[in-house]
CSV table of C-alpha atoms in Angstrom, one decimal:
chain,number,residue,atom,x,y,z
A,516,MET,CA,-0.1,0.3,0.2
A,517,GLN,CA,1.2,3.3,-1.1
A,518,SER,CA,1.5,5.7,1.9
A,519,ALA,CA,-0.7,9.0,2.0
A,520,SER,CA,1.6,11.2,3.0
A,521,LEU,CA,3.6,10.5,0.0
A,522,GLY,CA,0.4,12.5,-1.5
A,523,LEU,CA,0.7,15.7,1.4
A,524,LYS,CA,3.3,18.3,0.7
A,525,GLU,CA,5.6,18.9,3.6
A,526,GLN,CA,4.6,21.4,5.9
A,527,THR,CA,1.2,19.2,6.1
A,528,VAL,CA,2.5,15.8,7.5
A,529,SER,CA,3.9,17.4,11.2
A,530,SER,CA,-0.9,17.0,11.1
A,531,PHE,CA,-1.4,13.5,8.9
A,532,GLU,CA,0.6,12.1,12.1
A,533,ARG,CA,-1.1,13.3,14.2
A,534,ALA,CA,-4.2,12.5,12.8
A,535,LYS,CA,-2.9,8.6,12.3
A,536,ALA,CA,-1.8,8.7,16.0
A,537,LEU,CA,-6.1,8.9,16.9
A,538,MET,CA,-6.2,6.3,13.7
A,539,GLU,CA,-7.9,3.1,15.1
A,540,LYS,CA,-7.5,0.1,13.2
A,541,ASP,CA,-10.2,-2.2,15.0
A,542,ALA,CA,-14.9,-1.6,15.7
A,543,TYR,CA,-15.3,-1.4,19.5
A,544,PHE,CA,-17.8,-2.5,21.1
A,545,GLY,CA,-17.9,-5.0,24.7
A,546,GLY,CA,-15.5,-2.7,26.1
A,547,ARG,CA,-13.4,-4.8,23.7
A,548,TRP,CA,-10.9,-3.7,20.0
A,549,GLN,CA,-11.8,-5.9,18.3
A,550,SER,CA,-11.3,-7.2,14.6
A,551,SER,CA,-13.4,-9.2,11.5
A,552,GLU,CA,-13.1,-12.2,12.8
A,553,THR,CA,-13.1,-13.5,9.2
A,554,GLY,CA,-10.8,-11.3,8.4
A,555,GLU,CA,-12.4,-9.0,6.4
A,556,ALA,CA,-11.1,-5.2,6.0
A,557,TYR,CA,-12.0,-2.8,3.7
A,558,GLY,CA,-10.3,0.5,2.7
A,559,VAL,CA,-10.7,3.6,3.2
A,560,PHE,CA,-9.5,6.8,1.2
A,561,ASP,CA,-8.6,10.3,1.1
A,562,PRO,CA,-10.4,12.1,-1.6
A,563,ALA,CA,-7.9,14.7,-1.5
A,564,THR,CA,-5.0,12.4,-2.9
A,565,GLY,CA,-7.5,9.1,-3.8
A,566,LEU,CA,-4.7,7.5,-1.3
A,567,GLU,CA,-5.0,4.5,1.2
A,568,ILE,CA,-5.2,6.1,4.7
A,569,GLY,CA,-6.0,2.7,6.6
A,570,THR,CA,-8.7,-0.3,6.6
A,571,ALA,CA,-11.5,-1.0,9.5
A,572,PRO,CA,-13.4,-4.4,9.9
A,573,ASN,CA,-16.1,-5.2,8.8
A,574,LEU,CA,-17.6,-6.9,10.9
A,575,SER,CA,-19.7,-10.3,10.6
A,576,ASP,CA,-23.6,-10.4,11.9
A,577,SER,CA,-22.1,-12.0,15.0
A,578,GLN,CA,-20.1,-9.6,15.8
A,579,VAL,CA,-22.8,-6.9,15.1
A,580,GLY,CA,-25.0,-9.5,17.4
A,581,ALA,CA,-22.1,-9.6,19.6
A,582,ALA,CA,-22.0,-5.2,20.0
A,583,ILE,CA,-25.7,-5.2,21.1
A,584,ASP,CA,-25.9,-8.1,23.9
A,585,THR,CA,-23.0,-6.0,24.9
A,586,ALA,CA,-25.2,-2.9,24.3
A,587,ASP,CA,-28.2,-4.7,26.2
A,588,THR,CA,-26.1,-5.7,28.8
A,589,GLY,CA,-23.5,-1.6,29.0
A,590,LEU,CA,-27.7,-0.3,29.9
A,591,GLN,CA,-28.5,-2.3,32.6
A,592,LEU,CA,-25.6,-0.3,34.9
A,593,TRP,CA,-25.9,3.0,33.0
A,594,ALA,CA,-29.7,3.8,33.5
A,595,GLY,CA,-29.0,2.9,36.6
A,596,MET,CA,-26.4,4.7,37.5
A,597,LEU,CA,-27.1,8.5,39.0
A,598,PRO,CA,-27.8,11.1,37.1
A,599,LEU,CA,-24.6,12.7,38.4
A,600,GLU,CA,-22.3,10.2,37.0
A,601,ARG,CA,-23.1,10.0,33.6
A,602,SER,CA,-22.5,14.1,33.5
A,603,ARG,CA,-18.8,12.9,34.5
A,604,VAL,CA,-18.2,11.1,31.9
A,605,LEU,CA,-19.1,13.1,29.8
A,606,ASN,CA,-17.2,15.9,30.9
A,607,ALA,CA,-14.1,13.8,30.8
A,608,TRP,CA,-15.3,12.2,26.7
A,609,CYS,CA,-15.1,16.1,26.1
A,610,ASP,CA,-11.9,17.8,28.2
A,611,LEU,CA,-10.8,14.8,26.1
A,612,MET,CA,-11.8,16.2,22.4
A,613,LEU,CA,-10.8,19.6,23.0
A,614,ALA,CA,-7.4,18.6,24.6
A,615,ARG,CA,-7.1,16.7,21.4
A,616,ARG,CA,-8.5,19.0,19.4
A,617,GLU,CA,-6.2,19.1,16.8
A,618,GLY,CA,-5.3,15.6,16.1
A,619,LEU,CA,-9.1,14.3,16.0
A,620,ALA,CA,-9.6,17.4,13.2
A,621,ALA,CA,-6.6,16.6,11.1
A,622,LEU,CA,-8.1,12.8,11.1
A,623,ILE,CA,-11.4,14.3,9.3
A,624,THR,CA,-9.5,15.9,7.2
A,625,LEU,CA,-7.5,12.8,6.2
A,626,GLU,CA,-10.4,10.7,6.4
A,627,GLN,CA,-13.5,13.6,4.4
A,628,GLY,CA,-11.3,16.3,2.8
A,629,LYS,CA,-12.9,19.4,4.1
A,630,PRO,CA,-10.1,22.4,5.0
A,631,LEU,CA,-9.0,22.0,8.4
A,632,ALA,CA,-9.9,25.3,9.6
A,633,GLU,CA,-13.2,23.7,9.3
A,634,SER,CA,-12.8,20.3,10.6
A,635,LEU,CA,-11.3,22.5,14.1
A,636,GLY,CA,-14.7,24.0,14.4
A,637,GLU,CA,-16.3,21.4,14.1
A,638,ILE,CA,-14.6,19.3,16.5
A,639,ASP,CA,-15.6,22.1,19.1
A,640,TYR,CA,-19.3,21.9,17.0
A,641,ALA,CA,-18.8,17.9,18.6
A,642,ALA,CA,-17.6,18.6,22.2
A,643,SER,CA,-20.4,22.0,22.5
A,644,PHE,CA,-23.6,19.2,22.3
A,645,ILE,CA,-21.5,16.9,24.9
A,646,ARG,CA,-21.2,19.3,27.4
A,647,TRP,CA,-24.8,20.7,27.4
A,648,TYR,CA,-25.8,16.6,27.7
A,649,ALA,CA,-23.5,16.5,30.0
A,650,GLU,CA,-25.2,19.1,32.1
A,651,GLU,CA,-28.5,18.1,30.4
A,652,THR,CA,-28.6,14.2,32.0
A,653,LYS,CA,-29.1,16.2,35.2
A,654,ARG,CA,-31.7,18.2,34.9
A,655,ASP,CA,-34.5,16.7,32.7
A,656,GLY,CA,-36.7,14.3,35.3
A,657,GLY,CA,-40.5,14.2,35.4
A,658,GLU,CA,-43.3,16.0,36.7
A,659,ILE,CA,-46.1,15.9,39.5
A,660,LEU,CA,-49.8,16.4,37.7
A,661,ARG,CA,-52.2,18.3,39.0
A,662,SER,CA,-54.6,15.0,39.6
A,663,HIS,CA,-58.2,14.7,39.1
A,664,LEU,CA,-58.8,12.2,41.2
A,665,PRO,CA,-59.6,12.3,44.2
A,666,GLY,CA,-56.9,11.3,47.1
A,667,LYS,CA,-54.2,9.8,44.0
A,668,ARG,CA,-51.0,10.8,43.2
A,669,LEU,CA,-50.1,11.3,39.2
A,670,HIS,CA,-46.2,11.4,38.4
A,671,VAL,CA,-44.9,11.0,34.8
A,672,ASN,CA,-41.9,9.8,34.5
A,673,ARG,CA,-39.3,9.8,32.1
A,674,ALA,CA,-37.5,7.0,31.2
A,675,PRO,CA,-34.6,5.6,28.6
A,676,ILE,CA,-35.9,4.4,25.7
A,677,GLY,CA,-33.7,2.0,25.8
A,678,ILE,CA,-30.2,0.9,22.9
A,679,VAL,CA,-29.6,3.5,20.1
A,680,ALA,CA,-28.8,3.0,17.1
A,681,ALA,CA,-27.0,6.2,15.8
A,682,ILE,CA,-25.8,6.1,12.1
A,683,THR,CA,-24.5,9.2,11.0
A,684,PRO,CA,-23.3,10.5,8.0
A,685,TRP,CA,-19.6,11.1,5.9
A,686,ASN,CA,-19.6,14.8,6.5
A,687,PHE,CA,-19.8,15.7,9.9
A,688,PRO,CA,-18.1,12.6,10.6
A,689,SER,CA,-17.0,13.5,14.5
A,690,ALA,CA,-20.6,16.5,15.3
A,691,MET,CA,-23.4,14.5,13.6
A,692,LEU,CA,-22.2,11.7,16.6
A,693,ALA,CA,-21.7,13.3,19.0
A,694,ARG,CA,-24.7,14.8,18.3
A,695,LYS,CA,-27.4,11.7,18.7
A,696,ALA,CA,-24.3,10.0,21.4
A,697,ALA,CA,-24.1,12.5,23.8
A,698,ALA,CA,-28.4,12.9,23.1
A,699,ALA,CA,-29.3,9.3,24.3
A,700,LEU,CA,-26.6,8.6,26.7
A,701,ALA,CA,-27.8,11.9,29.0
A,702,ALA,CA,-30.9,10.1,28.7
A,703,GLY,CA,-29.4,6.9,30.5
A,704,CYS,CA,-29.4,4.7,27.0
A,705,SER,CA,-26.6,2.8,25.8
A,706,VAL,CA,-25.1,3.9,22.1
A,707,ILE,CA,-24.0,1.8,18.9
A,708,GLY,CA,-23.1,3.6,16.4
A,709,LEU,CA,-22.4,3.4,12.8
A,710,PRO,CA,-21.1,6.1,10.7
A,711,SER,CA,-20.2,5.9,7.5
A,712,SER,CA,-18.0,2.9,5.5
A,713,LYS,CA,-16.1,6.2,3.9
A,714,THR,CA,-15.2,8.0,7.1
A,715,PRO,CA,-14.9,5.7,9.9
A,716,PHE,CA,-11.5,6.6,12.4
A,717,SER,CA,-13.7,9.7,13.2
A,718,ALA,CA,-15.6,7.5,15.4
A,719,LEU,CA,-13.9,5.5,16.1
A,720,ALA,CA,-11.8,8.4,17.0
A,721,GLN,CA,-14.7,9.6,19.5
A,722,ALA,CA,-14.8,5.5,20.8
A,723,ARG,CA,-11.6,5.3,22.3
A,724,LEU,CA,-12.1,8.9,23.7
A,725,ALA,CA,-15.5,7.9,26.1
A,726,GLU,CA,-13.2,4.8,27.0
A,727,GLU,CA,-10.4,7.1,28.8
A,728,ALA,CA,-13.5,8.8,29.5
A,729,GLY,CA,-14.5,5.7,31.3
A,730,CYS,CA,-17.7,5.0,30.0
A,731,PRO,CA,-18.4,1.4,31.2
A,732,PRO,CA,-17.9,-2.2,28.2
A,733,GLY,CA,-22.1,-2.0,26.5
A,734,VAL,CA,-22.8,1.7,26.9
A,735,PHE,CA,-21.0,3.1,23.9
A,736,SER,CA,-19.2,1.2,20.6
A,737,VAL,CA,-18.8,1.8,17.3
A,738,ILE,CA,-19.3,-0.9,14.6
A,739,THR,CA,-17.7,-0.8,11.4
A,740,GLY,CA,-18.2,-2.4,8.0
A,741,SER,CA,-21.2,-2.9,5.2
A,742,THR,CA,-23.7,-0.4,6.2
A,743,ARG,CA,-26.0,-1.6,3.6
A,744,ARG,CA,-25.4,-5.0,5.8
A,745,ILE,CA,-25.6,-4.1,9.0
A,746,VAL,CA,-28.7,-1.5,9.4
A,747,PRO,CA,-31.1,-4.1,8.6
A,748,LEU,CA,-30.1,-6.4,11.1
A,749,LEU,CA,-30.1,-2.9,14.0
A,750,CYS,CA,-33.4,-2.1,12.7
A,751,ARG,CA,-34.7,-5.1,13.2
A,752,ASP,CA,-33.2,-6.8,16.2
A,753,THR,CA,-36.2,-6.4,18.6
A,754,ARG,CA,-33.3,-4.9,21.6
A,755,ILE,CA,-33.1,-1.7,19.8
A,756,ARG,CA,-35.4,0.4,21.2
A,757,ALA,CA,-34.5,3.4,19.1
A,758,VAL,CA,-32.4,4.4,15.4
A,759,SER,CA,-31.1,7.8,14.9
A,760,PHE,CA,-30.2,8.6,11.1
A,761,THR,CA,-28.6,11.7,9.4
A,762,GLY,CA,-28.4,11.3,5.3
A,763,SER,CA,-30.1,11.1,2.2
A,764,THR,CA,-34.2,10.7,1.6
A,765,GLU,CA,-33.7,8.1,0.2
A,766,VAL,CA,-31.8,6.4,2.8
A,767,GLY,CA,-33.9,7.5,5.8
A,768,ARG,CA,-37.1,6.4,3.7
A,769,LEU,CA,-35.8,2.3,3.7
A,770,ILE,CA,-34.3,2.6,7.5
A,771,ALA,CA,-38.2,4.0,8.8
A,772,GLY,CA,-39.8,1.1,6.6
A,773,LEU,CA,-37.3,-1.3,8.4
A,774,CYS,CA,-37.8,0.3,11.6
A,775,ALA,CA,-42.0,0.1,11.0
A,776,GLN,CA,-41.3,-3.7,10.9
A,777,THR,CA,-40.4,-4.2,15.0
A,778,ILE,CA,-42.2,-0.8,15.9
A,779,LYS,CA,-39.3,1.3,17.1
A,780,HIS,CA,-38.8,4.7,17.4
A,781,VAL,CA,-37.0,6.6,14.2
A,782,SER,CA,-34.8,10.3,14.6
A,783,LEU,CA,-33.9,11.2,11.1
A,784,GLU,CA,-32.6,14.5,10.0
A,785,LEU,CA,-32.5,14.1,5.8
A,786,GLY,CA,-32.2,16.1,3.1
A,787,GLY,CA,-32.0,19.5,2.7
A,788,HIS,CA,-32.3,22.1,-0.7
A,789,ALA,CA,-32.5,24.8,1.0
A,790,PRO,CA,-34.0,28.2,-0.3
A,791,PHE,CA,-31.9,31.9,0.3
A,792,LEU,CA,-34.3,34.9,-0.8
A,793,VAL,CA,-33.0,38.1,-0.7
A,794,PHE,CA,-35.1,41.1,-0.9
A,795,GLU,CA,-35.4,44.0,-2.0
A,796,ASP,CA,-34.5,46.1,1.0
A,797,ALA,CA,-31.9,43.8,2.3
A,798,THR,CA,-28.5,44.5,3.1
A,799,LEU,CA,-26.8,43.8,-0.3
A,800,ASP,CA,-22.7,42.7,1.1
A,801,LEU,CA,-24.7,41.4,4.5
A,802,ALA,CA,-26.7,39.1,2.3
A,803,ILE,CA,-23.5,37.7,0.1
A,804,GLU,CA,-21.4,37.0,2.7
A,805,ASP,CA,-24.0,35.0,4.2
A,806,ALA,CA,-25.1,33.1,1.2
A,807,MET,CA,-21.2,32.3,0.7
A,808,ASN,CA,-21.6,31.4,3.5
A,809,ALA,CA,-24.1,28.9,3.6
A,810,LYS,CA,-23.3,27.4,0.0
A,811,PHE,CA,-19.7,27.0,0.6
A,812,GLN,CA,-19.0,25.6,4.2
A,813,THR,CA,-17.7,22.4,4.0
A,814,THR,CA,-17.7,22.4,-0.7
A,815,GLY,CA,-21.1,22.5,-0.3
A,816,GLN,CA,-21.7,19.1,1.3
A,817,ASP,CA,-24.2,20.0,4.1
A,818,CYS,CA,-27.4,19.7,4.5
A,819,LEU,CA,-28.1,23.0,5.1
A,820,ALA,CA,-26.9,24.1,2.1
A,821,ALA,CA,-27.5,27.6,-0.2
A,822,ASN,CA,-29.2,25.1,-2.1
A,823,ARG,CA,-31.2,28.2,-4.3
A,824,ILE,CA,-31.1,31.3,-4.0
A,825,LEU,CA,-33.7,34.2,-5.2
A,826,VAL,CA,-33.1,37.1,-5.5
A,827,HIS,CA,-35.2,40.5,-5.8
A,828,ASP,CA,-34.9,41.8,-9.2
A,829,ASP,CA,-33.9,45.3,-7.7
A,830,LEU,CA,-30.7,43.7,-5.9
A,831,TYR,CA,-30.2,40.8,-8.7
A,832,ASP,CA,-27.3,42.5,-11.2
A,833,HIS,CA,-25.3,43.6,-8.0
A,834,PHE,CA,-25.9,40.7,-6.1
A,835,VAL,CA,-24.8,38.2,-8.6
A,836,GLU,CA,-21.3,40.9,-10.1
A,837,GLY,CA,-20.8,40.8,-6.0
A,838,PHE,CA,-21.0,37.2,-5.4
A,839,THR,CA,-19.5,36.2,-8.1
A,840,SER,CA,-16.4,38.1,-7.0
A,841,ARG,CA,-16.4,36.3,-4.0
A,842,ALA,CA,-16.9,33.1,-4.8
A,843,ALA,CA,-13.2,34.3,-6.8
A,844,MET,CA,-11.6,34.8,-4.3
A,845,LEU,CA,-12.6,30.6,-2.9
A,846,LYS,CA,-8.9,28.2,-2.5
A,847,VAL,CA,-9.5,25.1,-3.6
A,848,GLY,CA,-6.9,22.1,-3.4
A,849,ASN,CA,-5.7,19.8,-0.2
A,850,GLY,CA,-7.8,20.6,2.9
A,851,PHE,CA,-4.1,20.8,4.9
A,852,ASP,CA,-2.3,23.3,2.3
A,853,PRO,CA,-2.4,26.8,4.5
A,854,GLY,CA,-5.4,28.8,2.9
A,855,VAL,CA,-7.3,26.6,0.3
A,856,THR,CA,-11.0,26.8,1.6
A,857,ILE,CA,-12.7,24.2,-0.5
A,858,GLY,CA,-11.8,20.9,-0.1
A,859,PRO,CA,-12.2,18.2,-2.5
A,860,MET,CA,-15.7,16.4,-2.9
A,861,ILE,CA,-16.6,12.2,-1.1
A,862,ASP,CA,-15.6,10.8,-5.0
A,863,ASP,CA,-16.9,10.6,-8.4
A,864,LYS,CA,-19.9,9.6,-7.4
A,865,ALA,CA,-20.3,12.9,-6.2
A,866,LEU,CA,-19.1,14.9,-8.6
A,867,ARG,CA,-20.3,13.7,-11.0
A,868,LYS,CA,-23.8,14.5,-9.7
A,869,VAL,CA,-22.6,18.4,-9.7
A,870,GLU,CA,-21.5,18.2,-13.5
A,871,GLU,CA,-24.9,16.8,-14.2
A,872,GLN,CA,-26.0,19.4,-12.9
A,873,VAL,CA,-24.2,22.0,-13.9
A,874,LEU,CA,-24.4,20.8,-17.6
A,875,ASP,CA,-28.7,21.4,-16.8
A,876,ALA,CA,-28.9,24.6,-16.6
A,877,LYS,CA,-26.7,26.0,-19.1
A,878,GLN,CA,-28.7,23.7,-21.3
A,879,HIS,CA,-31.6,24.7,-20.6
A,880,GLY,CA,-30.3,28.6,-20.2
A,881,ALA,CA,-28.2,29.0,-17.1
A,882,ARG,CA,-25.2,31.8,-17.6
A,883,LEU,CA,-22.2,30.1,-16.0
A,884,HIS,CA,-20.0,33.0,-14.8
A,885,LEU,CA,-16.9,31.3,-13.1
A,886,GLY,CA,-16.4,27.6,-12.6
A,887,GLY,CA,-17.9,24.7,-13.9
A,888,GLY,CA,-15.3,21.9,-14.5
A,889,VAL,CA,-13.0,20.3,-12.9
A,890,HIS,CA,-10.5,21.6,-10.8
A,891,ASN,CA,-6.8,20.9,-11.9
A,892,ALA,CA,-6.4,19.4,-8.0
A,893,GLY,CA,-7.2,16.9,-8.6
A,894,PRO,CA,-10.1,14.2,-10.4
A,895,ASN,CA,-12.5,14.8,-7.3
A,896,PHE,CA,-11.7,18.9,-6.7
A,897,TYR,CA,-14.0,20.6,-8.8
A,898,GLU,CA,-14.3,24.0,-9.0
A,899,PRO,CA,-16.7,27.0,-7.2
A,900,THR,CA,-19.2,27.6,-9.6
A,901,VAL,CA,-21.7,30.5,-10.0
A,902,LEU,CA,-24.8,29.9,-12.1
A,903,SER,CA,-27.4,32.8,-13.2
A,904,ASP,CA,-30.9,33.3,-14.9
A,905,VAL,CA,-31.5,29.7,-12.8
A,906,THR,CA,-35.7,28.5,-13.5
A,907,ASP,CA,-37.1,26.3,-11.7
A,908,ASP,CA,-37.2,23.7,-15.2
A,909,MET,CA,-33.3,23.1,-14.4
A,910,LEU,CA,-32.4,20.4,-11.6
A,911,ILE,CA,-30.3,22.0,-10.0
A,912,MET,CA,-33.2,24.2,-8.3
A,913,HIS,CA,-35.3,20.4,-8.1
A,914,GLU,CA,-32.3,18.4,-6.7
A,915,GLU,CA,-30.1,18.0,-3.7
A,916,THR,CA,-26.6,19.8,-5.0
A,917,PHE,CA,-24.2,18.8,-2.4
A,918,GLY,CA,-21.5,20.7,-4.5
A,919,PRO,CA,-19.5,23.8,-4.7
A,920,VAL,CA,-22.0,25.2,-7.3
A,921,ALA,CA,-24.4,28.4,-7.0
A,922,GLY,CA,-28.1,28.5,-8.9
A,923,ILE,CA,-28.8,32.1,-9.0
A,924,GLY,CA,-32.8,33.1,-9.8
A,925,ARG,CA,-34.7,36.0,-9.5
A,926,PHE,CA,-38.1,36.7,-7.6
A,927,SER,CA,-40.4,39.9,-8.2
A,928,GLU,CA,-43.0,39.3,-5.6
A,929,GLU,CA,-43.3,38.1,-2.1
A,930,ASP,CA,-45.3,35.5,-2.7
A,931,GLU,CA,-43.6,34.8,-5.7
A,932,ALA,CA,-40.8,33.7,-3.2
A,933,ILE,CA,-42.5,32.1,-0.8
A,934,ARG,CA,-44.2,29.6,-3.5
A,935,ARG,CA,-40.9,28.6,-5.2
A,936,ALA,CA,-39.7,28.9,-2.0
A,937,ASN,CA,-41.8,25.6,-0.5
A,938,ALA,CA,-42.0,23.7,-4.0
A,939,THR,CA,-40.5,21.0,-3.0
A,940,GLU,CA,-40.3,17.5,-0.4
A,941,TYR,CA,-37.9,19.1,1.9
A,942,GLY,CA,-38.1,21.2,4.6
A,943,LEU,CA,-34.9,21.3,6.9
A,944,ALA,CA,-33.6,25.2,6.6
A,945,ALA,CA,-34.9,28.6,5.3
A,946,TYR,CA,-32.7,31.6,4.6
A,947,VAL,CA,-34.1,35.3,4.2
A,948,HIS,CA,-32.6,38.5,4.7
A,949,THR,CA,-34.9,41.7,4.8
A,950,HIS,CA,-35.0,44.7,7.7
A,951,ASP,CA,-39.0,44.8,7.1
A,952,LEU,CA,-40.4,43.6,10.4
A,953,SER,CA,-43.3,42.4,9.4
A,954,ARG,CA,-42.2,40.6,6.3
A,955,SER,CA,-39.7,38.6,8.8
A,956,GLU,CA,-42.2,37.1,10.9
A,957,ARG,CA,-44.6,36.4,7.2
A,958,MET,CA,-41.6,34.5,6.8
A,959,SER,CA,-40.9,32.5,9.8
A,960,ARG,CA,-44.9,31.7,9.8
A,961,ARG,CA,-45.4,30.8,5.9
A,962,LEU,CA,-41.7,29.0,5.2
A,963,GLU,CA,-42.7,25.6,5.3
A,964,TYR,CA,-38.8,25.0,6.6
A,965,GLY,CA,-38.2,23.6,10.7
A,966,MET,CA,-35.1,26.1,10.8
A,967,ILE,CA,-34.9,29.6,9.0
A,968,GLY,CA,-32.3,32.1,9.2
A,969,ILE,CA,-33.5,35.7,8.8
A,970,ASN,CA,-30.8,38.3,8.1
A,971,THR,CA,-28.4,35.2,9.4
A,972,SER,CA,-26.5,32.3,8.1
A,973,ARG,CA,-25.0,30.8,11.7
A,974,MET,CA,-28.0,29.4,13.0
A,975,THR,CA,-27.2,26.5,15.0
A,976,GLY,CA,-25.2,25.0,18.2
A,977,ALA,CA,-26.1,22.5,20.7
A,978,PRO,CA,-29.6,24.6,22.7
A,979,ILE,CA,-31.4,24.5,19.6
A,980,PRO,CA,-33.7,22.1,17.8
A,981,PHE,CA,-31.9,20.3,14.8
A,982,GLY,CA,-34.0,19.7,12.0
A,983,GLY,CA,-36.3,19.6,9.6
A,984,VAL,CA,-40.2,18.5,8.6
A,985,LYS,CA,-41.9,17.2,5.4
A,986,GLN,CA,-39.0,14.4,3.6
A,987,SER,CA,-36.2,16.4,5.6
A,988,GLY,CA,-37.0,14.1,9.0
A,989,LEU,CA,-38.4,13.6,11.8
A,990,GLY,CA,-37.1,14.8,15.5
A,991,ARG,CA,-35.0,16.8,16.9
A,992,GLU,CA,-31.7,17.0,17.4
A,993,GLY,CA,-29.8,19.7,20.5
A,994,GLY,CA,-31.2,21.4,23.1
A,995,PRO,CA,-33.5,20.5,26.0
A,996,TYR,CA,-36.0,18.5,23.2
A,997,GLY,CA,-33.2,16.3,22.0
A,998,MET,CA,-33.2,14.0,24.9
A,999,HIS,CA,-36.7,13.2,24.1
A,1000,ASP,CA,-36.5,11.1,21.3
A,1001,PHE,CA,-34.2,8.6,23.8
A,1002,MET,CA,-37.2,9.2,26.8
A,1003,GLU,CA,-39.8,7.3,27.0
A,1004,LEU,CA,-42.5,8.9,29.3
A,1005,LYS,CA,-44.1,6.7,32.2
A,1006,TYR,CA,-47.0,7.9,33.9
A,1007,VAL,CA,-47.6,6.5,37.6
A,1008,CYS,CA,-50.9,6.9,39.8
A,1009,ALA,CA,-50.4,5.6,43.0
A,1010,ALA,CA,-53.5,6.7,46.2
A,1011,TYR,CA,-50.9,6.8,49.9
């Protein structure tokens, strides 16, 4: 195997070595690090260089069953611990994550490709959820109801739902696992994490930190292998009581169907196709800056990415000009290189989808202002691309792009903007730029989205209920709401 370090420039070797130091080659369950009993493993590749960076075990069906066995045992121990004890473990996990922040960030960049500065931000974001739920576990109890029955005392308690399977994507390999696992662990559940086969090492590193933090055996496991084979095993096992999945809407539908067979609780954070509406009274520079952030962060491979930028006629030409100028300043390259703001696409399939959307838009009359092709940094790199005169009959207006391509269209009336923004099966996030207070209120009511940013593109964090409506998912992650998906209400009527 050719060393992936040969594909890095000299100044990035130290970051590469920090990442390698945190790279686990085995899965973790039952308090032990275990390879596949069949000896099978699969390669994991750096999307920037195409070189193999390591292998992860392809666990057998029986090993998946064993992981569930140990999670069942761990559940009994963890659920019986005092909330303060669970809080101490979570806080210790968070402390370890922040202490190894640079190495964990380098690991994300190595296996996912995003610029190192963004990876550092992801580690901070992940840690914030663990810290939040370390405190939340001490607060979320039950309540006493006013009785409608003479001589009776009515209690409502919240109990851990059971074993939780957390199935996580490749675009935020550390943060998505931390957000799910921290909430479930705070609720008193045991957790089995199944990361994307493209990015297993960030999840395995989290398992190592949780182990060092004092998480008991069986309480937090990370298993690896073929997600196509393992996901049905998790969904059909009656001992697993909740499945939390972040990924595409298509896969989310399949998971919901599998979980229906055993009446599991399902939490789904699925695709987004976010509109970004710029009204005539918007501050142009701020709108451009926010649109840049909402479009190009994580190389556009983000469910919150602005996919449909719609600008009022009065600002349209100025917006396109300013946005194109800003996009031209983006630096494409290996995420370890200084100053890089656009990394690689995750794989060739993702890049081909972007190419198809750009070609379709041009064939239907869109104007190309910037980019529009594969970047010379490598076969997985796509140029930051700006298209204007984008209309609703183009693929880019109907399919989530998941790449560094910005399609900009125009509108003339508020009702038109709302109608077009809502004309999708997705409903995760929307962005609005306006200084009209009445319009802001109308947007918050009429836009069919779970999260709406008004005059800002930065709205996520540990305290908020992250999630969407329509085909963008079920349930919420984050804040006090995030624990509720992993807890059952238990009503007790007692006569004393």
